[in-house]
PDB file of C-alpha atoms in Angstrom:
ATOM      1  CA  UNK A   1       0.000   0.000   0.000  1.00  0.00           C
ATOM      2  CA  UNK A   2       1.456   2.963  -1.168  1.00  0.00           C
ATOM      3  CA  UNK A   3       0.999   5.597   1.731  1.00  0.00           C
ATOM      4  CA  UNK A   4       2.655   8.799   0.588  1.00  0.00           C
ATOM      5  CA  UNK A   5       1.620  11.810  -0.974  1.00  0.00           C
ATOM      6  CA  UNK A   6       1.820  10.374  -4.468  1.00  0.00           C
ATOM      7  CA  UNK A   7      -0.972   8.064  -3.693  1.00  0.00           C
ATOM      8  CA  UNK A   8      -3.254  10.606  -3.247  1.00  0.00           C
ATOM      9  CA  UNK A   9      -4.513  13.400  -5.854  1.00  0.00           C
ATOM     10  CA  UNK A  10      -3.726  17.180  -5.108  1.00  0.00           C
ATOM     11  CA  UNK A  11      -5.182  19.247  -2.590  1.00  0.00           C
ATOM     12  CA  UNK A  12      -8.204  21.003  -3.208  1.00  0.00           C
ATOM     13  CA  UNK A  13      -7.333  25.063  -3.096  1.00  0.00           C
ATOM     14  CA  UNK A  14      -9.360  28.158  -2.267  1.00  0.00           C
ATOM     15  CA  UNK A  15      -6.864  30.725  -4.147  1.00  0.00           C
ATOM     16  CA  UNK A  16      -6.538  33.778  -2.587  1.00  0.00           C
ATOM     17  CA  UNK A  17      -8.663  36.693  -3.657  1.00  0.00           C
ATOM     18  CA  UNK A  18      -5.625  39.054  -3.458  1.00  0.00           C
ATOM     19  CA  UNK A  19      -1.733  38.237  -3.074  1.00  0.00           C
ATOM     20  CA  UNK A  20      -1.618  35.006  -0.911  1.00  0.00           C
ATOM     21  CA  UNK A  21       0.354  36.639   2.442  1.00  0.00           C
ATOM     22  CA  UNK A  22      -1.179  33.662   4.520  1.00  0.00           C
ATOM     23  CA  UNK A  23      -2.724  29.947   4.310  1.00  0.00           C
ATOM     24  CA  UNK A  24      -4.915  27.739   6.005  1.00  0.00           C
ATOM     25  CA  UNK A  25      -4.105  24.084   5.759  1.00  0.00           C
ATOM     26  CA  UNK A  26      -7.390  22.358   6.688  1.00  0.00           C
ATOM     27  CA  UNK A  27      -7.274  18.484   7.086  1.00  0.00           C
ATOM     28  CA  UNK A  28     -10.843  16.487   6.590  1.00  0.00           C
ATOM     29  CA  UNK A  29     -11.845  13.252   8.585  1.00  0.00           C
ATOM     30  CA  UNK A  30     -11.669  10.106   7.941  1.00  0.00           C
ATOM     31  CA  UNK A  31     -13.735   8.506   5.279  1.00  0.00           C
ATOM     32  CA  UNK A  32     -13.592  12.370   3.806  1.00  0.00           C
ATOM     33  CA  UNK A  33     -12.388  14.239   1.147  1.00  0.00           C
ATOM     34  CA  UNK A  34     -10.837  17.925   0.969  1.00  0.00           C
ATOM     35  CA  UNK A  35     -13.562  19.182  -1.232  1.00  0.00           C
ATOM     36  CA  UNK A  36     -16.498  19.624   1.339  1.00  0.00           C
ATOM     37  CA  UNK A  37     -14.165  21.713   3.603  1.00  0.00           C
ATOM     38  CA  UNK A  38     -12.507  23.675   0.905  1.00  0.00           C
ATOM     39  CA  UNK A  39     -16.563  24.686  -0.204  1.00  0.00           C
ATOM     40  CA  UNK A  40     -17.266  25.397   3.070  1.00  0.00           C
ATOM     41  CA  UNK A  41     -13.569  27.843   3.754  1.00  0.00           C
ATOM     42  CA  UNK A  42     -14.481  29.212   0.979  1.00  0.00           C
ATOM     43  CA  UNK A  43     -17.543  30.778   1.839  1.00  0.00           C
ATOM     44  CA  UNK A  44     -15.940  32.514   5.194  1.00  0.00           C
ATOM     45  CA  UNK A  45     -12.472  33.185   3.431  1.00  0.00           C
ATOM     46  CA  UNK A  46     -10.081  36.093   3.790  1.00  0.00           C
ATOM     47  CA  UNK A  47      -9.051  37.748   0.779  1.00  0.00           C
ATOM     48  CA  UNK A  48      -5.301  37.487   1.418  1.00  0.00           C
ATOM     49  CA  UNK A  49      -5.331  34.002   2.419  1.00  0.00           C
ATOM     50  CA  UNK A  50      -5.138  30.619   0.538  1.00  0.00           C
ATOM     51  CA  UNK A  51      -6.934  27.270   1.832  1.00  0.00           C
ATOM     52  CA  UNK A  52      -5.275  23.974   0.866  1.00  0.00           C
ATOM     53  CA  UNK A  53      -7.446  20.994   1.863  1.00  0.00           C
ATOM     54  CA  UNK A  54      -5.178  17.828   1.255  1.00  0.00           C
ATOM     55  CA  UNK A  55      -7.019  14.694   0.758  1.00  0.00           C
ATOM     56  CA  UNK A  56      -5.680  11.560   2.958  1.00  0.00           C
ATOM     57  CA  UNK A  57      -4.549   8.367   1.097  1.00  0.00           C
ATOM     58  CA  UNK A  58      -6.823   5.460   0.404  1.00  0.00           C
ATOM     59  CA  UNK A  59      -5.777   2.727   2.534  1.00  0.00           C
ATOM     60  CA  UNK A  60      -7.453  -0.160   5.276  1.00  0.00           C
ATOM     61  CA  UNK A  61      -8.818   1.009   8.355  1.00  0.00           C
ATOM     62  CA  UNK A  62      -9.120  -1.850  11.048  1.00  0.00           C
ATOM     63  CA  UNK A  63     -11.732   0.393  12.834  1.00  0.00           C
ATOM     64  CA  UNK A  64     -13.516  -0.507   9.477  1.00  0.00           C
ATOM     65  CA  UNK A  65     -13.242  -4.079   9.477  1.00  0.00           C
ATOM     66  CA  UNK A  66      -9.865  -2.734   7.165  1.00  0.00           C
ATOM     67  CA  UNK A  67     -12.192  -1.642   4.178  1.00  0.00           C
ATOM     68  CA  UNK A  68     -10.446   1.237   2.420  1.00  0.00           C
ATOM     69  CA  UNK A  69     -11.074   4.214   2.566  1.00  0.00           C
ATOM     70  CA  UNK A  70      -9.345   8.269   2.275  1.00  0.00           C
ATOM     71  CA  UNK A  71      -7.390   7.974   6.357  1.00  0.00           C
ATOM     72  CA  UNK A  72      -4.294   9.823   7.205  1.00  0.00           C
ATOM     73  CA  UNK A  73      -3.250   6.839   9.557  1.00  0.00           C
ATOM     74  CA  UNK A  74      -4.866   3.280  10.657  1.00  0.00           C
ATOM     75  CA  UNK A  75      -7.543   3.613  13.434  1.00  0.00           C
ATOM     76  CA  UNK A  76      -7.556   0.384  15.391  1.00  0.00           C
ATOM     77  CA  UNK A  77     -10.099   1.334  17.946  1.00  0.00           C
ATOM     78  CA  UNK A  78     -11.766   4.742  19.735  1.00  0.00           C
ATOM     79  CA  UNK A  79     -11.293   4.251  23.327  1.00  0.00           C
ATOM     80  CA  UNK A  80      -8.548   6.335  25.059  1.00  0.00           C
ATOM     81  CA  UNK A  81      -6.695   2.801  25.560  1.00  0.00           C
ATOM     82  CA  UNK A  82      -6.607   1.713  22.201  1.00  0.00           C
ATOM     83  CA  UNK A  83      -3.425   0.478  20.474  1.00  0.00           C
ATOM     84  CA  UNK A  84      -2.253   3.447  17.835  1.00  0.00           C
ATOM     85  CA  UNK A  85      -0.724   3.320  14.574  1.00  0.00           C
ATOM     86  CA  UNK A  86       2.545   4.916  15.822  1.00  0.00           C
ATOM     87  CA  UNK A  87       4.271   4.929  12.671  1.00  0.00           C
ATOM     88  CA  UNK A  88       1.521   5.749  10.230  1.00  0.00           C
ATOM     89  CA  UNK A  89       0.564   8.767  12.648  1.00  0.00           C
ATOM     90  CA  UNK A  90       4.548  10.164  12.377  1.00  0.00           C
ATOM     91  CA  UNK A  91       4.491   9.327   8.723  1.00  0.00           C
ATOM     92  CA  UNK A  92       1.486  11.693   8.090  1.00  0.00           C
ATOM     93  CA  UNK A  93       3.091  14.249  10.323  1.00  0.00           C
ATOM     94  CA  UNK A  94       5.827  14.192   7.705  1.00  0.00           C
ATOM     95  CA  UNK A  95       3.480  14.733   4.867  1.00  0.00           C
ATOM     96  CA  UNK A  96       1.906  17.631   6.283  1.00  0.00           C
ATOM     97  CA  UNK A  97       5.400  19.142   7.189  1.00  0.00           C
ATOM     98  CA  UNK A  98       5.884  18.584   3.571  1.00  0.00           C
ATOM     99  CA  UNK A  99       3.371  20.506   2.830  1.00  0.00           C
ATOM    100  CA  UNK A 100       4.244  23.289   4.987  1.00  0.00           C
ATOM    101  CA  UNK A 101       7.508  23.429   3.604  1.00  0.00           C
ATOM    102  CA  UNK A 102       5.968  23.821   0.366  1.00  0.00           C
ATOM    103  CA  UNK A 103       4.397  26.907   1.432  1.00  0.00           C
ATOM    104  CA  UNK A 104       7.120  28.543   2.527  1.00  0.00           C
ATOM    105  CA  UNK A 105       8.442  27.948  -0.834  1.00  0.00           C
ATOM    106  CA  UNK A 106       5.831  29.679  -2.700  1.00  0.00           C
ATOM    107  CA  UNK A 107       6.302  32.686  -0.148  1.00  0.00           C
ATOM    108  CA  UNK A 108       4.071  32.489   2.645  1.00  0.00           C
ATOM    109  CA  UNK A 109       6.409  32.187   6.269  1.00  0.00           C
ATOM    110  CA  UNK A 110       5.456  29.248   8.314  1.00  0.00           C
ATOM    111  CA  UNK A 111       4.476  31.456  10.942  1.00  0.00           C
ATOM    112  CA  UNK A 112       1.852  33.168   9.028  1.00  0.00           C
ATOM    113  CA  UNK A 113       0.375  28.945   8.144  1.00  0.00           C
ATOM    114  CA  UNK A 114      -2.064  28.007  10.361  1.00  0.00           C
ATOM    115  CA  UNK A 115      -3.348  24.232  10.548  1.00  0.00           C
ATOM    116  CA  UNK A 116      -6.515  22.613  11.316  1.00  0.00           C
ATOM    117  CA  UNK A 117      -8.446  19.866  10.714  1.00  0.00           C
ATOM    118  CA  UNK A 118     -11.973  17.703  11.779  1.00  0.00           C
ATOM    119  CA  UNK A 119     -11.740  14.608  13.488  1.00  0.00           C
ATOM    120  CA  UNK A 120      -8.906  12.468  12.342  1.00  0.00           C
ATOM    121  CA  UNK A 121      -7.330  15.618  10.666  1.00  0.00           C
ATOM    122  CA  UNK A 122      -7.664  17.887  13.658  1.00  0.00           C
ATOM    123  CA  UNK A 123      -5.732  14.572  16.029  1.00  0.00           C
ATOM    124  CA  UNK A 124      -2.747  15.125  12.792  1.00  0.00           C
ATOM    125  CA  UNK A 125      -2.973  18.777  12.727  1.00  0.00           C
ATOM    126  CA  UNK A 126      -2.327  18.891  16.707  1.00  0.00           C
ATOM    127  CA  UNK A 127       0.251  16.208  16.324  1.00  0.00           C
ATOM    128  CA  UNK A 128       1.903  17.950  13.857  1.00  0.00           C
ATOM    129  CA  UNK A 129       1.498  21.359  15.371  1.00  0.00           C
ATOM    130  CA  UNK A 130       3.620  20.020  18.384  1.00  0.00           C
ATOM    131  CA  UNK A 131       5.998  17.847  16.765  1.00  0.00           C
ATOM    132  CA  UNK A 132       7.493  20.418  13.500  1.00  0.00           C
ATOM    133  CA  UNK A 133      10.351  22.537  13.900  1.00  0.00           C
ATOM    134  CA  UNK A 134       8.281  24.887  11.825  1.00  0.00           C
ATOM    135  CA  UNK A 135       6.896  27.760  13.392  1.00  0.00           C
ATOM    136  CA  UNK A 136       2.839  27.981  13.029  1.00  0.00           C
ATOM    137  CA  UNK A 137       0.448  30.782  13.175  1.00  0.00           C
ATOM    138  CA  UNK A 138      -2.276  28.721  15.202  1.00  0.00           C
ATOM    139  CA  UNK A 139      -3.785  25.140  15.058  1.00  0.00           C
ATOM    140  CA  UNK A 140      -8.142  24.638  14.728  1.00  0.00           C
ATOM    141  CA  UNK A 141      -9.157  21.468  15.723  1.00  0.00           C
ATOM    142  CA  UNK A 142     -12.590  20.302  15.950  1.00  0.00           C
ATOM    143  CA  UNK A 143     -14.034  17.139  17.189  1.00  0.00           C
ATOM    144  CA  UNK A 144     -10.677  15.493  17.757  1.00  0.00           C
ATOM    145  CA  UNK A 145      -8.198  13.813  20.250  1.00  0.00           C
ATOM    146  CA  UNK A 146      -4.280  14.592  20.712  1.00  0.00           C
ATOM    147  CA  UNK A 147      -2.707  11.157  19.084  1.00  0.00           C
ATOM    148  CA  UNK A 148       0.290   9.402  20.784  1.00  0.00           C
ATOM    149  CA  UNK A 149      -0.048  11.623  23.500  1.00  0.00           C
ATOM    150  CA  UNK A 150       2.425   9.303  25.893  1.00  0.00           C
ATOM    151  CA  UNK A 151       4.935   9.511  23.689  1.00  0.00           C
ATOM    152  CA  UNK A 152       4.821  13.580  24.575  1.00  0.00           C
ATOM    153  CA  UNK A 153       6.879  14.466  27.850  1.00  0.00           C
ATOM    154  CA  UNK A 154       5.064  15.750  31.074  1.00  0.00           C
ATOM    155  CA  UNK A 155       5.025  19.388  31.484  1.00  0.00           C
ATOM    156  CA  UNK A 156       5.677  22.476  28.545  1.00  0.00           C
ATOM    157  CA  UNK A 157       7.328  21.455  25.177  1.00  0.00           C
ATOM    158  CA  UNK A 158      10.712  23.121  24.623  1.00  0.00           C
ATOM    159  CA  UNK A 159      10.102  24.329  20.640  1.00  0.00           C
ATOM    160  CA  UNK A 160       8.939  26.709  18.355  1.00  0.00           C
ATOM    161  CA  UNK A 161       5.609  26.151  19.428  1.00  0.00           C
ATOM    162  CA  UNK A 162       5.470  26.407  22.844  1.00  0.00           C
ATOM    163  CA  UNK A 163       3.050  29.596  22.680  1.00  0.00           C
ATOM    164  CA  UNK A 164       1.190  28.161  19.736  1.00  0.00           C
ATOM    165  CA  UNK A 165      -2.666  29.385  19.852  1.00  0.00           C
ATOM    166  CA  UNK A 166      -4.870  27.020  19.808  1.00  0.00           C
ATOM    167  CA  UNK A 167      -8.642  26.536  19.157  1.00  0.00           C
ATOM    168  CA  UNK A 168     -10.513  23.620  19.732  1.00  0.00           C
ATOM    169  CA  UNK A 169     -14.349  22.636  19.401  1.00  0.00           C
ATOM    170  CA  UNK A 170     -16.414  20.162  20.290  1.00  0.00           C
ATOM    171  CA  UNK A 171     -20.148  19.180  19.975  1.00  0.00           C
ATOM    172  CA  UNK A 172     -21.364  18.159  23.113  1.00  0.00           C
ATOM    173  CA  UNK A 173     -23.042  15.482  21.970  1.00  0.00           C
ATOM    174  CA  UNK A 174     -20.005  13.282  19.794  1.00  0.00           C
ATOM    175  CA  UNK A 175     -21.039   9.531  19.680  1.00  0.00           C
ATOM    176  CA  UNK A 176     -17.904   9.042  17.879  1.00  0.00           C
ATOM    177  CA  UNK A 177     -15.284  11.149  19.467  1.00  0.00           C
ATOM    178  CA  UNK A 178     -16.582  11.634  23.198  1.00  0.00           C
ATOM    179  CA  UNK A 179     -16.344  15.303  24.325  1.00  0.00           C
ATOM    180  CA  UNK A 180     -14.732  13.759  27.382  1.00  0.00           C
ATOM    181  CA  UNK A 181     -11.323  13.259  24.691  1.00  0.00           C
ATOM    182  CA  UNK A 182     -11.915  16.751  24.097  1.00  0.00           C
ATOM    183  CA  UNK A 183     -11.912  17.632  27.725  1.00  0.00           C
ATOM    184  CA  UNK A 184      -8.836  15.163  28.160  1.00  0.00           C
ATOM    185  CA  UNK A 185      -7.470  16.849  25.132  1.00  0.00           C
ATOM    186  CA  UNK A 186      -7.421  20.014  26.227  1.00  0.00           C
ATOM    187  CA  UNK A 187      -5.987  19.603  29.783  1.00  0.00           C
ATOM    188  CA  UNK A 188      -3.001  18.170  28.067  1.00  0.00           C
ATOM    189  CA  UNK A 189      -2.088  21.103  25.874  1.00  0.00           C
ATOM    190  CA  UNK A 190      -2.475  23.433  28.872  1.00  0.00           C
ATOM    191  CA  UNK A 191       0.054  21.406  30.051  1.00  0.00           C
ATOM    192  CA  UNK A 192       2.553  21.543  27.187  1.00  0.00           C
ATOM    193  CA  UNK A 193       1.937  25.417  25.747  1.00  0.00           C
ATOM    194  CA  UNK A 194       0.821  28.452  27.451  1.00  0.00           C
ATOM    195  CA  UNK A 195      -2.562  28.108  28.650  1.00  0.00           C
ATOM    196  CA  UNK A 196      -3.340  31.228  27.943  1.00  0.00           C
ATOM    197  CA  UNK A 197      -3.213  30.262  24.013  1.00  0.00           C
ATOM    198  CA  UNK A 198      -5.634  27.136  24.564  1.00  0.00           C
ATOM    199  CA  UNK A 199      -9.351  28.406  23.930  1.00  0.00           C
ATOM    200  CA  UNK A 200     -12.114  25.385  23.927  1.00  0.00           C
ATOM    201  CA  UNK A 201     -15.465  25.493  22.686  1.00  0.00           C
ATOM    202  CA  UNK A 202     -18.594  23.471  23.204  1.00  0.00           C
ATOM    203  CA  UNK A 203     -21.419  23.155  20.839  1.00  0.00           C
ATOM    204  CA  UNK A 204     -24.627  22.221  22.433  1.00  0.00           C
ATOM    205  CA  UNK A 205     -26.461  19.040  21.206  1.00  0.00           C
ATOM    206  CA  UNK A 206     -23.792  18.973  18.063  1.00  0.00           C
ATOM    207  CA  UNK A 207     -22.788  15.429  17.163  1.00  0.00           C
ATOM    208  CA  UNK A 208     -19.852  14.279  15.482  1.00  0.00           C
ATOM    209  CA  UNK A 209     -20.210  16.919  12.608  1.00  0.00           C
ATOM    210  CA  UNK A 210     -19.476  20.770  12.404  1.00  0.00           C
ATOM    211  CA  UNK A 211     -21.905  24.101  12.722  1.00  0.00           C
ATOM    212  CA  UNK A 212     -22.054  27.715  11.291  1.00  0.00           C
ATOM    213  CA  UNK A 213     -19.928  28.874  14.220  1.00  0.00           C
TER     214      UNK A 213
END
């Protein structure tokens, strides 16, 4: 199974309306594609920012009985005790670093990049956030969980982004991805970067799916 970038077609992009001085990197869920979130960036965009919605690689997912389907890394199960896919989680780190990188190339400084994501892609866009050597703007994650987070050291992260701002949202009613993760979630990046930077949102009676807010 061919699991890098190359397996996958290109991101879909919300230009910017003027000179691109800053981009949003928005990764979708599992069983997703880029499109629906680059539609729905595109009707709240800036005019001097670009969206890039990446779509994840089709590969087995043993959460799935391993049918396959577009997933940045294997889900084996959704309680917090659940074995993780170590290496496919650092792999897609890589691939959104990648894609970072290739930002910077077309002009826009990593600290003016922020990344976000639903779900699956908001777990990889806080991963990532906290493992690059690339300085971010800001991470959005909604409806998600922080991946691997044992592998992360107790107390603050030495790094670039140690005073990251984050936002992170949660329906209050997630069958999929309990708001207690997000609760857990959030208590652990308080932890690691200056609480001060961590806002959290609740969205009454919201499932697992996103709102106008």
């Amino acid at each position: 199974m061919c699991g890098n970038n190359m397996s996958a077609p290109l991101p879909a992009i919300v230009p910017a309306a003027r000179k691109a001085t800053a981009a949003v990197i928005f990764l979708h869920g599992l069983g997703d594609t880029g499109h629906g979130w680059s539609e729905a960036l595109a009707g709240i965009k800036s005019p001097h920012v670009k969206y890039i919605c990446p779509h994840a690689p089709v590969m087995p997912v043993s959460l799935n009985m391993n049918m396959a389907m577009p997933s940045w890394f294997d889900i084996i199960g959704l309680s917090p005790d659940s074995q993780e896919d170590e290496a496919g989680i650092k792999k897609a780190a890589e691939s959104v670093k990648a894609l970072i990188d290739q930002e910077v190339k077309n002009g826009i400084p990593s600290n003016r990049i922020i990344l976000g994501g639903f779900s699956q892609g908001g777990a990889l866009s806080l991963y990532t956030a906290l493992t690059t050597h690339q300085k971010l703007a800001g991470v959005v994650a909604l409806s998600c969980w922080l991946p691997l987070r044992a592998s992360f050291p107790q107390g603050p992260i030495s790094g670039v982004n140690k005073e990251i701002a984050v936002l992170q949202c949660h329906g209050d009613c997630d069958p999929l991805v309990p708001l207690m993760f997000g609760s857990l979630t959030v208590e652990k990046l308080k932890s690691m970067i200056n609480p001060a930077n961590v806002t959290f949102r609740t969205y009454s009676g919201m499932m697992h799916s996103s709102c106008i807010e």
